[in-house]
CSV table of C-alpha atoms in Angstrom, one decimal:
chain,number,residue,atom,x,y,z
Z,100,MET,CA,-27.3,0.8,-4.4
Z,101,VAL,CA,-25.6,4.1,-4.4
Z,102,TYR,CA,-21.8,4.6,-4.4
Z,103,SER,CA,-20.6,8.1,-4.5
Z,104,CYS,CA,-21.3,9.3,-8.0
Z,105,TYR,CA,-22.6,6.0,-9.2
Z,106,THR,CA,-25.9,4.3,-8.8
Z,107,ILE,CA,-25.8,0.6,-9.6
Z,108,ASP,CA,-28.9,-1.2,-10.1
Z,109,PRO,CA,-29.5,-4.5,-7.7
Z,110,ASP,CA,-28.5,-6.8,-10.6
Z,111,PHE,CA,-25.2,-5.1,-11.4
Z,112,ASP,CA,-26.6,-4.7,-15.0
Z,113,GLU,CA,-26.2,-0.8,-15.0
Z,114,ILE,CA,-24.4,1.8,-13.8
Z,115,ALA,CA,-25.9,5.5,-13.8
Z,116,PHE,CA,-23.3,8.4,-13.4
Z,117,ASP,CA,-24.4,11.7,-11.6
Z,118,ASP,CA,-23.0,14.4,-13.4
Z,119,ASP,CA,-23.7,17.0,-10.8
Z,120,CYS,CA,-22.1,14.8,-8.0
Z,121,ALA,CA,-19.0,14.5,-10.4
Z,122,ILE,CA,-18.6,18.1,-11.1
Z,123,ALA,CA,-18.6,18.8,-7.3
Z,124,GLY,CA,-16.1,16.2,-6.5
Z,125,ILE,CA,-13.8,17.4,-9.2
Z,126,ALA,CA,-14.1,21.1,-8.2
Z,127,SER,CA,-13.3,20.4,-5.0
Z,128,ARG,CA,-10.1,18.4,-6.0
Z,129,TYR,CA,-9.2,21.2,-8.2
Z,130,LEU,CA,-9.4,23.9,-5.4
Z,131,ASP,CA,-7.2,21.4,-3.2
Z,132,THR,CA,-4.5,21.6,-5.8
Z,133,ILE,CA,-4.2,25.2,-6.0
Z,134,GLN,CA,-4.7,25.8,-2.2
Z,135,TYR,CA,-1.1,26.9,-1.8
Z,136,SER,CA,-1.2,29.5,-4.2
Z,137,GLY,CA,-4.2,31.3,-2.7
Z,138,ASN,CA,-5.8,32.3,-6.1
Z,139,TYR,CA,-9.3,30.9,-5.4
Z,140,ALA,CA,-10.9,33.6,-7.8
Z,141,VAL,CA,-8.9,32.4,-10.8
Z,142,ALA,CA,-10.0,28.9,-10.1
Z,143,LEU,CA,-13.6,29.5,-9.5
Z,144,GLY,CA,-13.6,31.4,-12.8
Z,145,TRP,CA,-11.9,28.6,-14.5
Z,146,LEU,CA,-14.6,26.1,-13.1
Z,147,SER,CA,-17.4,28.1,-14.0
Z,148,GLY,CA,-16.3,27.9,-17.9
Z,149,HIS,CA,-15.4,24.4,-18.2
Z,150,VAL,CA,-18.1,22.4,-16.7
Z,151,SER,CA,-18.4,20.2,-19.6
Z,152,ASP,CA,-14.4,19.6,-19.6
Z,153,LEU,CA,-14.8,18.5,-16.1
Z,154,VAL,CA,-17.4,15.9,-16.7
Z,155,ALA,CA,-15.1,14.8,-19.7
Z,156,LEU,CA,-12.2,14.4,-17.3
Z,157,MET,CA,-13.8,12.2,-14.8
Z,158,ASP,CA,-12.5,9.1,-16.1
Z,159,HIS,CA,-9.0,10.5,-15.6
Z,160,VAL,CA,-9.4,11.7,-12.2
Z,161,GLU,CA,-7.1,9.2,-10.1
Z,162,ASP,CA,-8.4,10.6,-6.6
Z,163,HIS,CA,-11.7,9.2,-7.8
Z,164,ALA,CA,-10.6,5.6,-6.7
Z,165,GLN,CA,-14.2,4.5,-5.2
Z,166,GLU,CA,-15.9,5.1,-8.5
Z,167,THR,CA,-12.7,3.6,-10.6
Z,168,GLY,CA,-13.1,0.4,-8.3
Z,169,ILE,CA,-16.9,-0.1,-8.9
Z,170,LYS,CA,-16.4,0.1,-12.7
Z,171,SER,CA,-13.6,-2.2,-12.4
Z,172,TYR,CA,-15.5,-4.8,-10.3
Z,173,HIS,CA,-18.4,-4.5,-12.6
Z,174,GLY,CA,-16.4,-5.0,-15.8
Z,175,ALA,CA,-14.4,-7.8,-14.3
Z,176,MET,CA,-17.5,-9.5,-13.6
Z,177,LEU,CA,-19.0,-9.3,-16.8
Z,178,ASP,CA,-16.0,-10.4,-18.3
Z,179,LEU,CA,-15.9,-13.6,-16.3
Z,180,LEU,CA,-19.5,-14.2,-16.6
Z,181,ASP,CA,-19.1,-13.5,-20.5
Z,182,ASN,CA,-16.5,-16.4,-20.9
Z,183,ASN,CA,-18.9,-18.9,-19.9
Z,184,GLU,CA,-16.6,-20.7,-17.5
Z,185,GLY,CA,-19.0,-21.8,-14.8
Z,186,TYR,CA,-19.0,-18.4,-12.8
Z,187,VAL,CA,-22.3,-17.8,-11.0
Z,188,GLN,CA,-23.7,-14.3,-10.8
Z,189,GLN,CA,-24.9,-14.2,-7.3
Z,190,ARG,CA,-21.4,-15.2,-5.9
Z,191,PHE,CA,-20.2,-11.9,-7.2
Z,192,PHE,CA,-23.0,-9.9,-5.5
Z,193,GLU,CA,-22.2,-11.8,-2.4
Z,194,LEU,CA,-18.6,-11.3,-2.6
Z,195,TRP,CA,-19.2,-7.3,-3.2
Z,196,ASP,CA,-21.4,-7.1,-0.2
Z,197,LEU,CA,-19.1,-9.0,2.0
Z,198,VAL,CA,-15.9,-6.6,1.2
Z,199,GLN,CA,-18.2,-3.5,1.5
Z,200,ASN,CA,-19.1,-4.5,5.2
Z,201,ASP,CA,-15.8,-5.8,6.0
Z,202,PRO,CA,-12.8,-3.8,4.9
Z,203,TYR,CA,-10.7,-6.6,6.5
Z,204,ALA,CA,-12.4,-9.3,4.8
Z,205,LEU,CA,-9.6,-10.2,2.4
Z,206,VAL,CA,-6.9,-10.6,5.1
Z,207,ARG,CA,-9.2,-11.9,7.9
Z,208,GLY,CA,-9.8,-15.4,6.3
Z,209,CYS,CA,-12.3,-18.0,7.5
Z,210,GLU,CA,-12.6,-19.1,10.9
Z,211,ASN,CA,-11.8,-22.8,10.3
Z,212,GLN,CA,-8.4,-21.4,9.0
Z,213,THR,CA,-5.4,-21.7,11.5
Z,214,PRO,CA,-3.2,-19.6,12.3
Z,215,THR,CA,-5.3,-16.4,12.4
Z,216,VAL,CA,-3.6,-13.3,12.2
Z,217,ASN,CA,-4.0,-10.8,15.1
Z,218,LEU,CA,-5.3,-7.6,13.3
Z,219,LEU,CA,-4.1,-5.6,16.5
Z,220,ASP,CA,-0.6,-6.3,15.6
Z,221,TRP,CA,-1.0,-4.1,12.7
Z,222,GLN,CA,-3.1,-1.5,14.4
Z,223,ASP,CA,-0.7,1.0,14.2
Z,224,LEU,CA,-0.1,0.7,10.5
Z,225,LEU,CA,-3.9,0.2,9.5
Z,226,THR,CA,-4.6,3.6,11.2
Z,227,PHE,CA,-1.3,5.4,10.2
Z,228,THR,CA,-1.6,8.9,8.4
Z,229,PRO,CA,1.2,11.0,7.5
Z,230,GLU,CA,1.3,14.3,9.5
Z,231,LEU,CA,0.1,17.3,7.8
Z,232,ALA,CA,3.5,18.9,7.4
Z,233,ILE,CA,4.5,16.1,5.2
Z,234,VAL,CA,1.3,16.4,3.0
Z,235,ASN,CA,1.8,20.2,2.6
Z,236,TYR,CA,5.8,19.5,1.7
Z,237,LEU,CA,4.7,17.0,-1.0
Z,238,ASN,CA,2.2,19.5,-2.2
Z,239,SER,CA,4.8,22.2,-2.4
Z,240,PHE,CA,6.3,20.7,-5.6
Z,241,SER,CA,5.4,21.4,-9.2
Z,242,PRO,CA,3.8,19.3,-10.2
Z,243,PRO,CA,2.8,18.2,-6.7
Z,244,TRP,CA,3.2,14.7,-5.1
Z,245,LYS,CA,0.2,13.2,-3.1
Z,246,ILE,CA,0.3,10.5,-0.3
Z,247,GLN,CA,-1.3,7.3,-1.7
Z,248,SER,CA,-3.0,7.1,1.5
Z,249,ILE,CA,-4.6,3.4,2.7
Z,250,ASN,CA,-7.3,5.1,3.9
Z,251,ASP,CA,-8.5,6.9,0.5
Z,252,ALA,CA,-7.9,3.6,-1.4
Z,253,TYR,CA,-11.1,2.3,-2.6
Z,254,GLY,CA,-10.2,-1.5,-2.6
Z,255,ARG,CA,-10.1,-3.6,0.5
Z,256,PHE,CA,-7.1,-4.5,2.7
Z,257,ALA,CA,-5.3,-6.9,0.5
Z,258,ASN,CA,-2.3,-7.7,2.4
Z,259,ILE,CA,-1.0,-7.8,5.9
Z,260,ASP,CA,2.6,-9.3,6.5
Z,261,GLU,CA,5.7,-9.6,9.1
Z,262,TYR,CA,9.2,-10.6,8.1
Z,263,ARG,CA,11.4,-11.3,11.3
Z,264,VAL,CA,15.0,-11.7,11.8
Z,265,LYS,CA,15.6,-13.0,15.5
Z,266,ILE,CA,18.6,-11.7,17.0
Z,267,ASN,CA,20.4,-13.9,19.4
Z,268,GLN,CA,23.5,-11.7,19.7
Z,269,MET,CA,24.0,-8.1,18.4
Z,270,PRO,CA,26.9,-7.5,15.7
Z,271,LYS,CA,30.0,-5.6,16.1
Z,272,LYS,CA,30.8,-2.3,14.8
Z,273,PRO,CA,34.4,-2.2,12.9
Z,274,ASN,CA,35.9,-0.9,16.0
Z,275,GLY,CA,35.1,-3.7,17.9
Z,276,GLN,CA,32.1,-2.0,19.9
Z,277,THR,CA,28.6,-3.9,20.1
Z,278,TYR,CA,25.7,-2.1,18.0
Z,279,THR,CA,23.1,-0.6,20.1
Z,280,ASP,CA,19.3,-1.0,18.6
Z,281,THR,CA,19.5,2.4,17.5
Z,282,GLU,CA,22.9,2.1,15.7
Z,283,LEU,CA,22.0,-1.3,13.8
Z,284,VAL,CA,18.6,0.1,12.6
Z,285,GLU,CA,20.4,3.4,11.2
Z,286,HIS,CA,23.0,1.4,9.6
Z,287,ILE,CA,20.6,-0.9,7.9
Z,288,ARG,CA,18.5,2.0,6.7
Z,289,LEU,CA,21.4,3.9,5.1
Z,290,THR,CA,22.7,0.7,3.6
Z,291,TRP,CA,19.5,-0.6,2.5
Z,292,ASN,CA,20.3,-1.8,-1.0
Z,293,ASP,CA,23.1,-4.0,0.5
Z,294,HIS,CA,20.6,-6.2,2.2
Z,295,VAL,CA,18.0,-6.9,-0.2
Z,296,ASN,CA,18.1,-8.3,-3.9
Z,297,ASP,CA,18.5,-6.1,-6.9
Z,298,ASP,CA,15.1,-6.7,-8.2
Z,299,ALA,CA,14.4,-3.1,-6.7
Z,300,ILE,CA,16.7,-0.4,-6.0
Z,301,TYR,CA,16.1,2.3,-3.4
Z,302,THR,CA,17.5,5.7,-3.9
Z,303,PRO,CA,16.5,9.2,-3.3
Z,304,LEU,CA,14.2,10.8,-5.9
Z,305,ASN,CA,16.2,14.0,-6.0
Z,306,LEU,CA,19.9,13.6,-5.1
Z,307,LEU,CA,20.3,17.3,-4.1
Z,308,ILE,CA,16.8,17.5,-2.2
Z,309,ASP,CA,16.0,14.2,-0.9
Z,310,GLY,CA,19.5,13.0,-0.7
Z,311,PRO,CA,20.6,15.0,2.1
Z,312,ILE,CA,17.4,14.3,4.2
Z,313,TRP,CA,17.6,10.5,3.7
Z,314,ASN,CA,21.3,10.7,4.7
Z,315,SER,CA,20.7,12.6,8.0
Z,316,SER,CA,19.3,11.5,11.6
Z,317,ASN,CA,16.0,12.8,10.7
Z,318,PRO,CA,14.8,11.2,7.5
Z,319,VAL,CA,11.1,12.2,7.7
Z,320,LYS,CA,10.1,13.8,4.1
Z,321,ALA,CA,12.7,12.3,2.3
Z,322,ARG,CA,11.3,10.7,-1.0
Z,323,ILE,CA,12.5,7.5,-2.2
Z,324,GLU,CA,12.4,6.1,-5.5
Z,325,ILE,CA,12.0,2.2,-6.0
Z,326,GLU,CA,13.4,1.1,-9.5
Z,327,ILE,CA,11.6,-2.2,-9.8
Z,328,THR,CA,12.5,-5.0,-12.1
Z,329,GLY,CA,9.3,-5.8,-13.9
Z,330,PRO,CA,6.5,-3.9,-12.6
Z,331,ASP,CA,6.4,-0.2,-13.2
Z,332,ASP,CA,8.6,2.0,-10.4
Z,333,GLY,CA,7.1,3.3,-7.4
Z,334,ALA,CA,7.9,5.9,-4.8
Z,335,VAL,CA,7.6,6.2,-0.9
Z,336,VAL,CA,8.1,8.9,1.5
Z,337,CYS,CA,9.7,8.5,5.0
Z,338,ALA,CA,6.5,9.4,7.0
Z,339,GLN,CA,7.9,8.7,10.4
Z,340,LYS,CA,11.3,8.2,12.4
Z,341,GLU,CA,11.3,7.0,15.9
Z,342,THR,CA,14.5,5.6,17.8
Z,343,ASN,CA,14.1,2.1,16.8
Z,344,PHE,CA,12.3,2.0,13.7
Z,345,TRP,CA,11.1,4.2,10.4
Z,346,VAL,CA,8.0,4.0,8.1
Z,347,PHE,CA,7.3,4.0,4.6
Z,348,SER,CA,4.1,5.5,2.9
Z,349,THR,CA,3.4,5.0,-0.7
Z,350,ILE,CA,3.2,8.0,-2.7
Z,351,LYS,CA,2.3,9.1,-6.4
Z,352,GLY,CA,3.8,11.8,-8.6
Z,353,PRO,CA,5.0,13.1,-11.8
Z,354,ASP,CA,8.2,10.8,-12.0
Z,355,THR,CA,6.8,7.5,-11.0
Z,356,GLY,CA,3.2,7.4,-11.3
Z,357,THR,CA,0.9,5.5,-9.2
Z,358,HIS,CA,2.0,2.6,-7.0
Z,359,PRO,CA,0.3,-0.6,-7.4
Z,360,VAL,CA,-1.0,-0.5,-3.7
Z,361,SER,CA,-1.5,2.0,-1.3
Z,362,GLY,CA,0.1,1.0,2.1
Z,363,ASN,CA,2.5,1.8,5.2
Z,364,ARG,CA,5.4,-0.2,5.9
Z,365,GLN,CA,7.5,-0.1,9.2
Z,366,PHE,CA,11.3,-1.3,9.5
Z,367,GLY,CA,13.0,-1.5,13.0
Z,368,ILE,CA,13.9,-3.4,16.0
Z,369,LYS,CA,12.1,-4.5,18.6
Z,370,THR,CA,11.9,-6.9,21.9
Z,371,ASN,CA,8.8,-8.9,22.9
Z,372,ALA,CA,7.8,-9.7,26.5
Z,373,GLN,CA,10.0,-12.6,26.6
Z,374,GLY,CA,12.9,-10.6,25.8
Z,375,GLU,CA,13.7,-11.9,22.3
Z,376,LYS,CA,15.1,-9.2,19.9
Z,377,PHE,CA,14.0,-9.0,16.1
Z,378,PHE,CA,14.6,-7.0,13.2
Z,379,TYR,CA,11.4,-6.8,11.4
Z,380,THR,CA,9.5,-5.2,8.4
Z,381,LYS,CA,5.7,-5.4,8.7
Z,382,GLY,CA,3.3,-4.0,6.4
Z,383,VAL,CA,-0.3,-3.4,5.2
Z,384,ASP,CA,-1.2,-2.9,1.6
Z,385,ARG,CA,-4.6,-1.7,0.3
Z,386,ALA,CA,-5.3,-2.1,-3.5
Z,387,ASP,CA,-7.2,0.8,-5.6
Z,388,ASN,CA,-8.4,-2.2,-7.9
Z,389,TRP,CA,-8.6,-5.0,-5.5
Z,390,PHE,CA,-10.0,-7.4,-8.4
Z,391,ASN,CA,-6.8,-7.1,-10.3
Z,392,ASP,CA,-4.3,-10.0,-11.4
Z,393,TYR,CA,-1.5,-7.2,-11.6
Z,394,VAL,CA,-2.1,-6.0,-8.2
Z,395,TYR,CA,-1.8,-9.5,-6.6
Z,396,GLU,CA,1.1,-10.6,-8.6
Z,397,PHE,CA,3.0,-7.7,-7.3
Z,398,ILE,CA,1.7,-8.5,-3.6
Z,399,PHE,CA,2.1,-12.3,-3.9
Z,400,HIS,CA,5.3,-12.6,-5.9
Z,401,PHE,CA,7.4,-9.5,-6.0
Z,402,ALA,CA,7.2,-8.2,-2.9
Z,403,ASP,CA,7.2,-11.4,-0.9
Z,404,LYS,CA,10.3,-12.2,-2.6
Z,405,GLN,CA,11.8,-8.9,-1.8
Z,406,TRP,CA,11.1,-8.9,2.1
Z,407,ARG,CA,12.5,-12.5,2.1
Z,408,SER,CA,15.9,-11.1,0.6
Z,409,MET,CA,15.8,-8.5,3.4
Z,410,GLN,CA,15.6,-11.4,5.8
Z,411,ASP,CA,18.7,-13.1,4.1
Z,412,GLY,CA,20.6,-9.8,4.0
Z,413,VAL,CA,20.0,-8.7,7.6
Z,414,GLU,CA,20.8,-12.3,8.9
Z,415,ALA,CA,23.9,-12.4,6.7
Z,416,PHE,CA,25.1,-8.9,8.0
Z,417,ILE,CA,24.5,-9.8,11.7
Z,418,ASN,CA,26.3,-13.4,11.6
Z,419,ASN,CA,29.2,-12.1,9.7
Z,420,HIS,CA,30.0,-9.0,12.0
Z,421,GLN,CA,30.6,-11.4,15.2
Z,422,GLY,CA,26.7,-11.6,15.8
Z,423,SER,CA,24.2,-14.4,15.7
Z,424,SER,CA,20.7,-14.3,14.2
Z,425,THR,CA,18.1,-16.5,12.6
Z,426,LYS,CA,15.6,-15.6,10.0
Z,427,LEU,CA,11.8,-16.6,11.0
Z,428,GLU,CA,9.1,-17.8,8.7
Z,429,PRO,CA,7.1,-15.0,7.6
Z,430,VAL,CA,3.6,-14.3,8.8
Z,431,ARG,CA,1.3,-13.2,5.9
Z,432,SER,CA,-2.3,-13.0,5.4
Z,433,THR,CA,-3.5,-12.5,2.0
Z,434,PRO,CA,-6.4,-13.9,-0.1
Z,435,ASN,CA,-6.0,-17.0,-1.9
Z,436,TRP,CA,-7.6,-16.2,-5.2
Z,437,GLY,CA,-7.5,-19.6,-6.7
Z,438,PHE,CA,-10.0,-20.5,-3.9
Z,439,VAL,CA,-12.2,-17.1,-4.5
Z,440,LYS,CA,-12.5,-17.9,-8.2
Z,441,ASN,CA,-13.5,-21.5,-7.3
Z,442,ALA,CA,-15.8,-19.9,-4.7
Z,443,LEU,CA,-17.3,-17.7,-7.4
Z,444,LYS,CA,-18.5,-21.0,-9.6
Z,445,GLY,CA,-19.9,-22.8,-6.3
Z,446,GLN,CA,-23.4,-23.3,-5.1
Z,447,SER,CA,-22.7,-22.1,-1.7
Z,448,PRO,CA,-23.2,-18.3,-0.6
Z,449,ILE,CA,-19.7,-16.6,0.1
Z,450,THR,CA,-19.6,-15.6,3.6
Z,451,CYS,CA,-15.7,-15.5,3.9
Z,452,ILE,CA,-12.4,-15.6,1.6
Z,453,PRO,CA,-10.1,-18.2,2.2
Z,454,LYS,CA,-6.6,-17.0,2.7
Z,455,HIS,CA,-3.0,-18.0,2.1
């Protein structure tokens, strides 16, 4: 099997690394980082005299998520097999093939599991890519910030969810007028920390630069730092704003490092075909290192707790302001790693991944 700059033998016993391929990949990324200065001659001169340095830097280049993922999976497999806890090597090969052939394998579940989520309900977020103007804006900082794109992450889609609050009656503003959908979305956006628990605090990354953007009627490009209790801090950028919703996309940069997952999350108000109205957040997450307990601890526990607290906060705000609302049970699709680990010890081939 050949994946980018790595060649793995059929038994996963050995990984061969193609230096020329790696040099080309790093060179390309180096050129990308200086494209806004326009000084390609300097860049090319530097590259020609530092080939060995480029090879040495390979393991430290975060953009090579594919190679990192292969090494991580290979290492995790060997560690588990060495622990002599009953794991079967062939099951690891089957699991690898499954997620390579189906990027949604971790969230699709098995056919006999009900209810099954309809991936089309998240298609807008699964395929969402921030506009080039946002990418260019993030790159204009020194050091630059980068979109942690859901399409670039090597790991498989690890989580799909939606958390809703059904709005039976819209709340009233202090002047006695009823909130419109747009007004309620804007109020919740601008007072976000009032509606979630304090396990994560959302603030403009730079109060002078991002603060005015975020507090305006067009918050696109605003970088938001998430100060997280327990896990490392993260950051997102407001990548889209429409009348009744906004979208956050994960970013990485010098102040907050890399977010544990790559993803897009939408917040807003929507009305279904039956005329029922909901405030909601829905998201899709993809892990750079999908066989990682830390990532799934973040997804399973911290994020779930955060969005459930949002349901509590929005419900309370509406009900306390002459409205009526009811939080609904979340819709989530995530792999059940307890079942996966049991399957890796089993005698039956792995053909699907049980989910929560």
